Structure formats: C-alpha cells, structure tokens
Coordinates of C-alpha atoms and ligand atoms in Angstrom, one line a residue:
X1 CA 95.3 93.9 131.1
X2 CA 99.0 93.9 129.4
X3 CA 98.3 94.4 125.5
X4 CA 100.1 92.0 123.2
X5 CA 103.2 94.1 122.8
X6 CA 103.8 94.1 126.6
X7 CA 103.5 90.3 126.9
X8 CA 105.3 89.8 123.9
X9 CA 108.3 91.8 125.7
X10 CA 107.8 89.8 128.9
X11 CA 108.5 86.6 126.7
X12 CA 111.2 87.7 124.9
X13 CA 113.3 88.8 127.9
X14 CA 112.3 85.4 129.2
X15 CA 113.6 83.4 126.3
X16 CA 116.9 85.4 125.4
X17 CA 118.8 83.7 128.0
X18 CA 117.8 80.1 126.8
X19 CA 119.0 81.2 123.4
X20 CA 122.5 82.7 124.6
X21 CA 123.4 79.6 126.8
X22 CA 122.8 77.3 123.7
X23 CA 125.2 79.9 121.5
X24 CA 127.6 80.2 124.3
X25 CA 128.0 76.7 126.3
X26 CA 126.9 74.3 123.5
X27 CA 127.7 75.8 120.2
X28 CA 130.2 72.8 119.4
X29 CA 127.5 70.0 120.6
X30 CA 127.2 68.0 116.8
X31 CA 123.0 67.6 116.2
X32 CA 123.1 66.5 112.8
X33 CA 125.0 65.1 110.1
X34 CA 124.8 66.2 106.2
X35 CA 125.0 64.0 103.9
X36 CA 126.2 64.2 100.1
X37 CA 122.3 63.3 98.8
X38 CA 121.5 66.0 100.9
X39 CA 123.4 69.0 99.5
X40 CA 122.2 67.9 95.8
X41 CA 118.9 67.2 96.8
X42 CA 117.7 70.5 97.8
X43 CA 118.9 70.3 101.7
X44 CA 116.2 67.8 102.7
X45 CA 115.7 67.5 106.2
X46 CA 119.1 69.1 107.6
X47 CA 118.2 70.4 110.9
X48 CA 119.8 73.8 110.1
X49 CA 117.1 76.2 111.3
X50 CA 115.3 77.0 114.9
X51 CA 111.7 78.2 115.6
X52 CA 109.2 78.2 118.2
X53 CA 106.3 79.3 116.5
X54 CA 105.6 75.9 114.9
X55 CA 106.7 72.4 114.2
X56 CA 105.9 70.0 111.6
X57 CA 106.0 66.2 112.4
X58 CA 106.0 63.9 109.4
X59 CA 103.4 61.8 110.4
X60 CA 101.4 64.4 113.0
X61 CA 101.3 67.2 110.5
X62 CA 101.7 70.9 111.9
X63 CA 101.5 72.4 115.6
X64 CA 101.4 75.8 116.3
X65 CA 103.2 76.5 119.6
X66 CA 102.3 72.9 120.3
X67 CA 98.8 73.0 119.8
X68 CA 97.8 70.7 116.4
X69 CA 95.1 72.5 114.3
X70 CA 92.0 70.8 115.5
X71 CA 93.0 72.0 119.1
X72 CA 93.6 75.8 117.7
X73 CA 90.4 75.9 116.0
X74 CA 88.5 74.3 119.6
X75 CA 90.7 76.9 122.0
X76 CA 91.0 80.4 120.1
X77 CA 88.2 82.8 120.9
X78 CA 85.3 83.4 118.1
X79 CA 83.2 85.9 117.4
X80 CA 79.3 85.3 118.6
X81 CA 77.8 82.7 116.2
X82 CA 81.0 82.5 114.2
X83 CA 82.4 78.6 113.9
X84 CA 86.1 79.5 113.2
X85 CA 88.1 81.5 115.7
X86 CA 89.3 85.1 115.1
X87 CA 92.5 85.4 113.1
X88 CA 94.0 88.1 115.2
X89 CA 94.0 85.2 117.9
X90 CA 96.1 83.0 116.1
X91 CA 98.8 86.3 115.8
X92 CA 98.7 86.3 119.5
X93 CA 99.1 82.9 119.8
X94 CA 102.2 82.4 117.5
X95 CA 103.6 85.3 118.9
X96 CA 103.4 84.6 122.8
X97 CA 102.7 81.0 123.0
X98 CA 99.9 81.8 125.1
X99 CA 95.9 81.0 123.9
X100 CA 94.5 84.7 124.5
X101 CA 91.3 85.5 126.3
X102 CA 88.2 87.6 124.6
X103 CA 89.2 90.4 125.9
X104 CA 92.9 90.2 124.7
X105 CA 91.9 89.2 121.1
X106 CA 89.6 92.3 121.2
X107 CA 91.8 94.6 122.2
X108 CA 94.2 93.3 119.5
X109 CA 91.6 93.4 116.9
X110 CA 90.7 97.1 117.7
X111 CA 94.7 98.1 117.5
X112 CA 94.7 96.4 114.1
X113 CA 91.8 98.1 112.6
X114 CA 93.3 101.4 113.2
X115 CA 96.1 99.9 111.4
X116 CA 94.0 99.8 108.2
X117 CA 94.9 103.0 106.3
X118 CA 96.4 102.3 102.9
X119 CA 98.3 105.2 101.2
X120 CA 96.8 105.8 97.5
X121 CA 100.1 105.1 95.9
X122 CA 99.3 101.5 96.7
X123 CA 96.1 101.3 95.0
X124 CA 98.1 103.3 91.9
X125 CA 100.6 100.4 91.7
X126 CA 97.9 97.8 91.6
X127 CA 95.8 99.6 89.2
X128 CA 98.8 100.3 87.0
X129 CA 99.3 96.6 86.2
X130 CA 97.6 95.1 83.1
X131 CA 94.5 93.3 83.9
X132 CA 96.2 89.6 82.5
X133 CA 98.9 90.2 85.2
X134 CA 99.3 87.5 87.9
X135 CA 97.4 88.3 91.2
X136 CA 100.6 87.1 92.8
X137 CA 103.0 89.6 91.0
X138 CA 100.5 92.3 91.6
X139 CA 100.3 91.6 95.4
X140 CA 104.3 91.2 95.8
X141 CA 104.7 94.7 94.0
X142 CA 101.7 96.5 96.0
X143 CA 103.9 95.0 99.5
X144 CA 106.9 96.0 98.1
X145 CA 105.5 99.4 97.7
X146 CA 104.9 100.0 101.1
X147 CA 108.3 99.6 102.2
X148 CA 108.6 103.4 102.8
X149 CA 106.5 103.1 105.7
X150 CA 108.9 100.8 107.6
X151 CA 109.3 102.3 111.2
X152 CA 112.3 99.9 111.4
X153 CA 114.1 101.3 108.6
X154 CA 113.7 105.1 110.2
X155 CA 115.0 103.6 113.9
X156 CA 118.1 101.7 112.3
X157 CA 119.0 105.1 110.8
X158 CA 118.8 106.5 114.0
X159 CA 121.2 104.4 115.5
X160 CA 118.8 101.8 117.4
X161 CA 120.4 99.3 119.5
X162 CA 119.8 95.8 118.8
X163 CA 118.3 94.7 121.6
X164 CA 115.5 96.8 120.9
X165 CA 115.1 95.7 117.0
X166 CA 112.0 93.5 117.8
X167 CA 109.9 96.6 118.6
X168 CA 109.9 98.7 115.6
X169 CA 109.5 95.0 113.8
X170 CA 106.6 94.2 115.6
X171 CA 105.3 97.8 114.7
X172 CA 106.0 97.3 111.0
X173 CA 104.7 93.7 111.1
X174 CA 101.3 94.2 112.4
X175 CA 101.1 97.3 110.5
X176 CA 101.3 95.0 107.1
X177 CA 99.3 92.4 108.6
X178 CA 96.3 94.4 109.3
X179 CA 96.9 95.9 105.4
X180 CA 97.8 92.9 103.6
X181 CA 93.9 91.6 103.6
X182 CA 92.8 94.6 101.9
X183 CA 95.2 94.5 99.5
X184 CA 94.3 90.9 98.7
X185 CA 90.4 92.0 98.1
X186 CA 91.2 95.2 96.2
X187 CA 93.3 92.9 93.7
X188 CA 90.7 90.6 93.4
X189 CA 88.0 93.1 92.8
X190 CA 90.0 95.1 90.4
X191 CA 91.1 91.8 88.1
X192 CA 87.7 90.2 88.4
X193 CA 84.8 92.3 89.2
X194 CA 85.8 95.8 88.1
X195 CA 82.2 96.6 88.0
X196 CA 81.6 96.5 91.6
X197 CA 84.1 99.0 92.6
X198 CA 86.3 98.8 95.7
X199 CA 84.7 98.4 98.9
X200 CA 86.3 100.2 102.3
X201 CA 86.9 98.3 105.1
X202 CA 84.5 98.3 107.7
X203 CA 86.1 99.5 111.2
X204 CA 83.4 97.2 113.3
X205 CA 84.8 94.0 112.0
X206 CA 87.6 91.5 112.4
X207 CA 90.2 90.7 110.0
X208 CA 88.6 87.6 108.3
X209 CA 84.8 88.8 108.5
X210 CA 86.3 92.1 107.1
X211 CA 88.1 90.6 104.3
X212 CA 84.7 88.6 103.4
X213 CA 83.1 92.3 103.4
X214 CA 85.7 93.5 100.9
X215 CA 85.4 90.7 98.7
X216 CA 81.5 91.2 99.0
X217 CA 80.7 87.8 100.1
X218 CA 78.0 86.9 102.4
X219 CA 78.3 84.4 105.4
X220 CA 79.8 82.0 105.8
X221 CA 82.6 83.4 103.6
X222 CA 84.0 85.2 106.7
X223 CA 84.7 81.5 108.7
X224 CA 85.7 80.4 105.3
X225 CA 88.5 83.1 105.3
X226 CA 89.1 82.8 109.2
X227 CA 89.7 78.7 108.3
X228 CA 91.9 79.6 105.2
X229 CA 94.2 82.1 106.9
X230 CA 94.6 80.1 109.9
X231 CA 95.5 76.7 108.0
X232 CA 98.2 78.1 105.9
X233 CA 99.6 80.4 108.8
X234 CA 102.9 78.2 109.2
X235 CA 104.6 75.1 108.4
X236 CA 107.4 75.7 110.3
X237 CA 110.7 77.3 109.0
X238 CA 112.1 75.0 106.0
X239 CA 109.3 75.8 102.9
X240 CA 110.0 78.0 100.5
X241 CA 107.9 80.8 102.0
X242 CA 109.0 80.8 105.3
X243 CA 112.6 80.4 104.5
X244 CA 112.7 83.1 102.2
X245 CA 111.0 85.5 104.7
X246 CA 113.6 84.7 107.2
X247 CA 116.3 84.7 105.0
X248 CA 115.7 88.4 103.6
X249 CA 115.0 89.5 106.9
X250 CA 118.5 88.1 108.6
X251 CA 120.3 90.8 106.2
X252 CA 117.9 93.6 108.7
X253 CA 116.0 94.3 105.2
X254 CA 112.6 95.4 106.5
X255 CA 109.3 92.8 106.7
X256 CA 107.9 94.6 103.6
X257 CA 110.9 93.2 101.6
X258 CA 110.5 90.1 103.5
X259 CA 107.1 89.4 102.6
X260 CA 107.2 90.6 99.1
X261 CA 109.9 87.7 98.6
X262 CA 107.9 85.5 100.8
X263 CA 105.1 85.9 98.5
X264 CA 107.4 85.6 95.1
X265 CA 108.5 81.9 96.7
X266 CA 105.0 81.1 97.1
X267 CA 104.1 81.6 93.7
X268 CA 105.7 78.5 92.1
X269 CA 103.5 75.7 91.3
X270 CA 105.7 73.0 93.2
X271 CA 104.6 75.5 96.4
X272 CA 101.6 77.7 96.8
X273 CA 100.5 78.2 93.6
X274 CA 99.8 74.3 93.5
X275 CA 96.1 75.2 95.0
X276 CA 95.3 76.9 91.5
X277 CA 97.2 73.8 89.6
X278 CA 95.0 71.8 91.2
X279 CA 91.7 73.3 89.9
X280 CA 93.3 73.7 86.2
X281 CA 94.1 70.0 86.3
X282 CA 90.6 69.3 87.7
X283 CA 89.0 71.3 84.8
X284 CA 90.9 69.3 82.5
X285 CA 89.3 65.9 83.4
X286 CA 85.9 67.8 83.9
X287 CA 86.5 69.0 79.7
X288 CA 87.4 65.5 78.9
X289 CA 84.5 64.1 80.6
X290 CA 81.8 66.4 79.3
X291 CA 80.8 67.5 82.9
X292 CA 79.9 64.0 83.7
X293 CA 81.5 62.6 86.9
X294 CA 84.5 59.9 85.9
X295 CA 84.1 56.3 86.6
X296 CA 87.3 55.1 89.2
X297 CA 88.7 53.7 85.9
X298 CA 88.4 57.1 84.2
X299 CA 90.0 58.8 87.2
X300 CA 92.6 56.4 87.4
X301 CA 93.8 56.6 83.2
X302 CA 93.7 60.6 83.9
X303 CA 96.1 60.2 86.9
X304 CA 98.3 57.9 84.8
X305 CA 98.2 59.9 81.9
X306 CA 99.6 63.1 84.0
X307 CA 102.3 61.0 85.1
X308 CA 103.2 59.3 82.1
X309 CA 103.5 62.6 80.5
X310 CA 106.2 63.6 82.9
X311 CA 103.8 66.0 85.2
X312 CA 103.1 65.9 88.8
X313 CA 99.8 65.4 90.6
X314 CA 99.2 68.7 92.0
X315 CA 98.3 68.9 95.5
X316 CA 99.7 65.4 96.3
X317 CA 102.9 64.7 98.2
X318 CA 105.2 66.7 100.6
X319 CA 109.0 67.5 101.2
X320 CA 108.5 66.3 105.2
X321 CA 104.6 65.1 105.6
X322 CA 104.3 61.3 105.4
X323 CA 100.6 61.2 105.8
X324 CA 97.8 63.0 104.6
X325 CA 98.0 66.3 105.4
X326 CA 95.7 67.6 108.7
X327 CA 95.2 70.9 106.7
X328 CA 93.6 68.9 103.8
X329 CA 91.6 67.2 106.7
X330 CA 90.4 70.5 108.0
X331 CA 89.0 71.3 104.9
X332 CA 87.5 68.2 103.9
X333 CA 85.7 68.1 107.1
X334 CA 84.5 71.8 106.7
X335 CA 83.2 70.5 103.1
X336 CA 81.4 67.2 104.2
X337 CA 79.5 69.6 106.7
X338 CA 78.7 72.5 104.6
X339 CA 79.1 71.7 101.0
X340 CA 78.7 67.5 100.9
X341 CA 77.0 67.6 97.3
X342 CA 79.1 70.4 96.0
X343 CA 80.3 68.7 92.4
X344 CA 84.0 69.6 92.8
X345 CA 84.2 68.4 96.1
X346 CA 83.1 65.0 94.7
X347 CA 85.6 65.1 92.2
X348 CA 88.7 66.0 94.6
X349 CA 87.1 63.1 97.2
X350 CA 87.0 60.5 94.2
X351 CA 90.7 61.5 93.4
X352 CA 91.7 60.9 97.1
X353 CA 90.2 57.1 96.8
X354 CA 92.7 56.6 93.6
X355 CA 96.0 59.0 93.6
X356 CA 97.6 57.5 96.7
X357 CA 97.8 54.0 95.6
X358 CA 98.8 54.7 92.1
X359 CA 101.5 57.3 93.3
X360 CA 102.3 54.3 95.2
X361 CA 102.8 52.2 92.2
X362 CA 104.4 54.7 90.4
X363 CA 107.0 54.7 93.2
X364 CA 108.7 57.9 93.2
X365 CA 106.7 60.2 95.3
X366 CA 108.1 59.5 98.9
X367 CA 104.5 60.7 100.3
X368 CA 101.4 59.5 98.2
X369 CA 99.0 61.6 100.1
X370 CA 97.3 64.9 99.5
X371 CA 98.6 68.2 101.1
X372 CA 96.9 71.3 101.7
X373 CA 96.6 72.4 98.3
X374 CA 94.4 69.7 97.0
X375 CA 91.4 70.7 98.8
X376 CA 91.6 74.7 98.9
X377 CA 90.4 75.4 95.6
X378 CA 87.1 73.5 96.4
X379 CA 85.8 75.4 99.1
X380 CA 86.5 78.6 97.1
X381 CA 84.9 77.7 94.1
X382 CA 82.0 76.6 96.0
X383 CA 81.4 80.2 97.5
X384 CA 82.1 81.7 94.2
X385 CA 85.9 82.6 93.9
X386 CA 86.2 80.6 90.8
X387 CA 89.3 82.8 89.6
X388 CA 91.6 80.3 90.8
X389 CA 94.7 82.3 89.9
X390 CA 93.7 84.3 92.7
X391 CA 94.0 81.1 95.6
X392 CA 97.7 81.7 95.8
X393 CA 97.1 85.3 97.2
X394 CA 95.0 83.6 100.2
X395 CA 97.6 81.6 100.9
X396 CA 100.1 84.5 101.2
X397 CA 97.7 86.4 103.9
X398 CA 97.8 83.7 105.5
X399 CA 101.4 82.6 105.4
X400 CA 102.6 86.5 106.2
X401 CA 101.2 85.4 109.9
X402 CA 103.8 83.2 110.6
X403 CA 106.3 84.6 108.6
X404 CA 106.1 88.0 110.3
X405 CA 105.9 86.3 113.6
X406 CA 109.0 84.1 113.2
X407 CA 110.8 87.7 111.9
X408 CA 109.9 89.4 115.2
X409 CA 111.7 86.6 116.8
X410 CA 114.3 86.4 114.9
X411 CA 115.1 90.3 115.5
X412 CA 114.2 89.8 119.4
X413 CA 116.6 86.7 119.9
X414 CA 119.5 88.2 117.7
X415 CA 119.8 85.4 115.0
X416 CA 122.6 86.8 112.5
X417 CA 122.3 87.0 109.0
X418 CA 122.3 83.6 107.2
X419 CA 125.3 82.2 105.6
X420 CA 125.4 78.8 104.8
X421 CA 128.5 77.6 103.0
X422 CA 128.4 75.9 99.1
X423 CA 131.2 73.8 97.7
X424 CA 132.1 72.8 94.1
X425 CA 130.9 69.5 92.3
X426 CA 134.8 69.0 92.2
X427 CA 135.0 69.5 96.1
X428 CA 132.2 67.1 96.7
X429 CA 133.3 64.4 94.2
X430 CA 136.5 64.1 96.1
X431 CA 134.7 64.1 100.0
X432 CA 132.7 61.1 98.7
X433 CA 135.9 59.4 97.3
X434 CA 135.6 60.0 93.4
X435 CA 138.7 59.7 91.7
X436 CA 139.3 61.6 88.5
Ligands
CMX1 N1 103.3 63.3 91.3 C1 104.4 63.0 90.9 N2 105.4 62.7 91.0 C2 105.7 63.1 92.5 C3 104.9 63.8 93.4 C4 103.6 63.9 92.8 N3 102.5 64.7 93.5 N4 105.6 64.2 94.4 C5 106.5 64.0 94.5 N5 106.9 63.4 93.2 C6 108.2 63.0 92.6 C7 109.3 64.1 92.7 O1 108.9 65.0 91.6 C8 110.8 63.3 92.3 O2 110.5 62.7 91.0 P1 112.2 62.9 90.7 O3 113.1 62.1 91.1 O4 112.0 62.7 89.3 O5 112.8 64.2 90.5 C9 110.1 61.9 93.2 O6 108.8 62.1 93.3 C10 110.7 62.4 94.8 O7 110.3 63.6 95.1 P2 110.0 63.6 97.0 O8 111.1 63.6 97.5 O9 108.8 62.9 97.3 O10 109.2 65.1 97.0 P3 110.0 66.4 97.0 O11 110.6 66.7 98.6 O12 111.5 66.5 96.3 O13 109.0 67.7 96.6 C11 106.7 68.5 96.0 C12 107.7 68.1 97.2 C13 105.9 69.1 97.4 C14 107.3 69.5 95.6 C15 106.1 67.2 95.3 O14 105.6 66.3 96.1 C16 105.2 68.2 94.7 O15 105.8 68.6 93.4 N6 104.0 67.8 94.6 C17 103.0 68.3 93.6 C18 102.8 69.8 93.9 C19 102.7 69.9 95.2 O16 101.0 69.7 95.3 N7 102.7 71.2 95.8 C20 102.4 71.6 97.1 C21 102.9 71.3 98.2 C22 102.5 71.8 99.3 C23 102.8 73.6 99.4 O17 104.1 74.1 99.9 O18 101.8 74.1 99.5

C-alpha cells in the first residue's frame, strides 16, 4: 500500500503538465473582465485564483474535490460506531482527490499521531498570555512560536530544488495539522477550566476523538469535533482566511507563518468570529426576553432593531453563496437528530423563520440566507462548550486542513509570489471617464 505522501507525489507528477501547458500555451486567453465596482468592492467575483481542493457554487454550496458535504460524510471511512468520518480521511481526500480506504486512513492516523509532540516553549507562550486575552490571539501566537520547527526553512537554506519544495512543505503541514488541535484544547482548558489541568493526548485516538478527550468531553463530542473540523475545512480560495494563508505562503514563508496569518484573518467578526457574534447577539435577545421564548413579532422587532442601529445580523449573508449554506444544513440536521428540544436550537430555528424575509425587505444583503456561523454555536453550547469566544478556534483547526492542503499544492505546481496591481483613485476616475 502506498502511503499518502507517495500517492500525493504521483498525483503531483500527473498534474504538473496541465499547469505548465495552461501557462505556456494559453497564458494570453482572456477569462474574465474587471469592473470598476469590483476594484472598490473587495475584488468580489473576479476569477483570479486557482485551486482544485474545493469549489463554491453560489446555489449549491461547497464541494470538496467534487464531492458535496453529504457525499463526503457518506463516503469517508469512519471509526466503529461513529456517525462522522475521520478528519484524517478528509485531509487524504483534499490532498489526493481520492476517497481513502479504511486501511489508508488508519495508516495516516498512526503517522499523524506520531507527530503530536509539542515543545514545552509552546505551552510557555500560551501560559504567558493574560487570562482575558482572546483565544484566537493566543492560538495565532502559539502557532507562530512553532515556526522554528519548519523543515522547509532548513531545506531552503541548504539549497533545495524548486521541484521538491512540496516535500518539506508536506512534512511541515502534516506536523502542524497533528499539533494544532492539541494547542486548541490546551488553550480551552487554560482559559476556562484551569482547575482541570492539562490532558496529554491519547495515542490510540484519531484527531477528532483525541480533541474531545483533551477537551474533557464524552461522546458524542468526538463526532461533534469531527463534523466541525470537516465542514469548516475549505471554502475555495478567495475568502479571507484561505486567501491570507495562500498569499503569505506565496512568498515562500513557511506554513507556520501562513497559518498564523490565516488565524488572524479568521478572527474578524465579518468572517470566522461571526459564530461567536451569533451567540453574543442571541444572549442579548434572551436577556431582553427574560429567558422566555420570544414570539415571532418579538423576534422580528429584535432583528429590525439590530439593522436599524446600523449593525449586521451575524450568521446571515455571504459574499458568494446565494442560498442556505449546506454547512448550516449539516449542523441543523445534526441538531434535529440529537438536540431537537435544546432551547438555543429553538431560538436559532425561530430566527431562520424570520430573518431571510426581513433581510429581503431591508434590501441590502445580496444573500438573505444563513451561513455556517448561524448554527455553529448551538451544538457547542449544548455539549457544554459555552465559552463562545472559543468557537473561532474550532473554526481555525478545521480551516487549517484546507489551507495547508492548498499550500502543499501551491508549492508542487510552482505558483509564483502573488502580486496583483493597484491603481490610484485618479487613474480609476480617468478610466471610467470622469473628467476633472
Ligand atoms: N445583515 C445586515 N446587512 C448585511 C448582511 C447581514 N447579515 N449581509 C450583508 N449586509 C449588507 C452589507 O453590510 C452591505 O451593506 P453596505 O452596502 O451598507 O456596505 C450590503 O448588505 C451588501 O453586502 P453583500 O454584497 O450582500 O455582502 P458582502 O459580500 O459585502 O459581505 C458578509 C458578506 C458575510 C461579510 C456579510 O453578509 C455580513 O456582514 N454578514 C454578517 C456576518 C457574518 O455572518 N459573517 C460570516 C460569513 C461566513 C464566514 O466567512 O464565516
């Protein structure tokens, strides 16, 4: 049986001629046009990035390597008795495009478990943060501190060929992916449950189950962790976290710099932090209601009050999606099965009944439907992770799977340093015909 790295090498060799041909023979073919509105509008919709790891269709939602989320959940191998697949299987799929066998995933789990050693200085970095620090800032710094472990940097200093960049990058990426859930669990225990102390990883457990164990959570939290990490893994390349990771790595900064930067981008309330914002916003509603379930009219009033005070409705809208996010649906179905009577789930569900129509009436948001973040907090809250500042750390662990897979392929295909062109306002005015 070929190990993941050998298989990946075969895939890279097969793919390289395609990229080479596109660049050499078709480099001048026009595939998109740029409008002035896109330049001042956050480059929305400009086709200017390439990735085969995932693709986001506005109406269908995300596909990983061509598979929809329900297909991914159905096809990837699972632990005995588990409802959700191994996270390691998703890493295999994203890297190779192939659904791994049980045997292939088990080999990868064993490999990744051997990479879980975390140097003491990382714990010292985490411990040195004041307890009121945001967990995303701590996570970013902890990942950054690991940078000295980069094999890519050692090889680069010794003069490695460009054709081989992907190899030490794969080693760095797999090392970081094995370690980052441990750092997340350590941050959680340090900030919120210092009385429990630190749990060491269990070498017999896969990534999701070990994360649950280190968080001090019983089943089915292992499945909750697996589901979370899988649905958050990738959302093609233009979103802030994925793009930041790709951009940083394009200068040949190693994966530790890239993933730390990715975490910093995810920490914004318009992106990953929206999941904590949803919970904060719902708590505000619960306080106003004195814990009674609001009527439809009360719910509507709360949504309108938020909009009229110039704020966004967290967990709704999207830059690309134009329908309900399938990542929302996966979690909603999990809630309907496992926690249909959870009071918070009922709140979120009641919101789903009123928000889209209000956003349509409000008339600004191009997509009135819920995104992944609208539902994320509910499951965590139900299983006792009520410290909602922590939710974006969970998103980060998941997102690192896609970002790292992309960086390995960026190196394998020799994509250059990213450098779009900027212009001045004067130039843009002249281009659109505004005379002075
Ligand atoms: N509530 C209120 N207004 C919203 C809105 C929402 N949920 N979503 C979009 N709008 C507004 C925008 O603020 C913008 O207003 P202005 O014209 O005054 O600037 C207008 O509608 C048009 O925005 P858009 O083109 O529909 O959306 P964008 O691509 O600019 O932004 C996003 C996308 C996600 C940042 C935006 O929908 C938003 O702020 N949503 C709430 C925050 C959120 O849930 N973020 C998480 C997204 C998923 C993720 O990355 O994790």
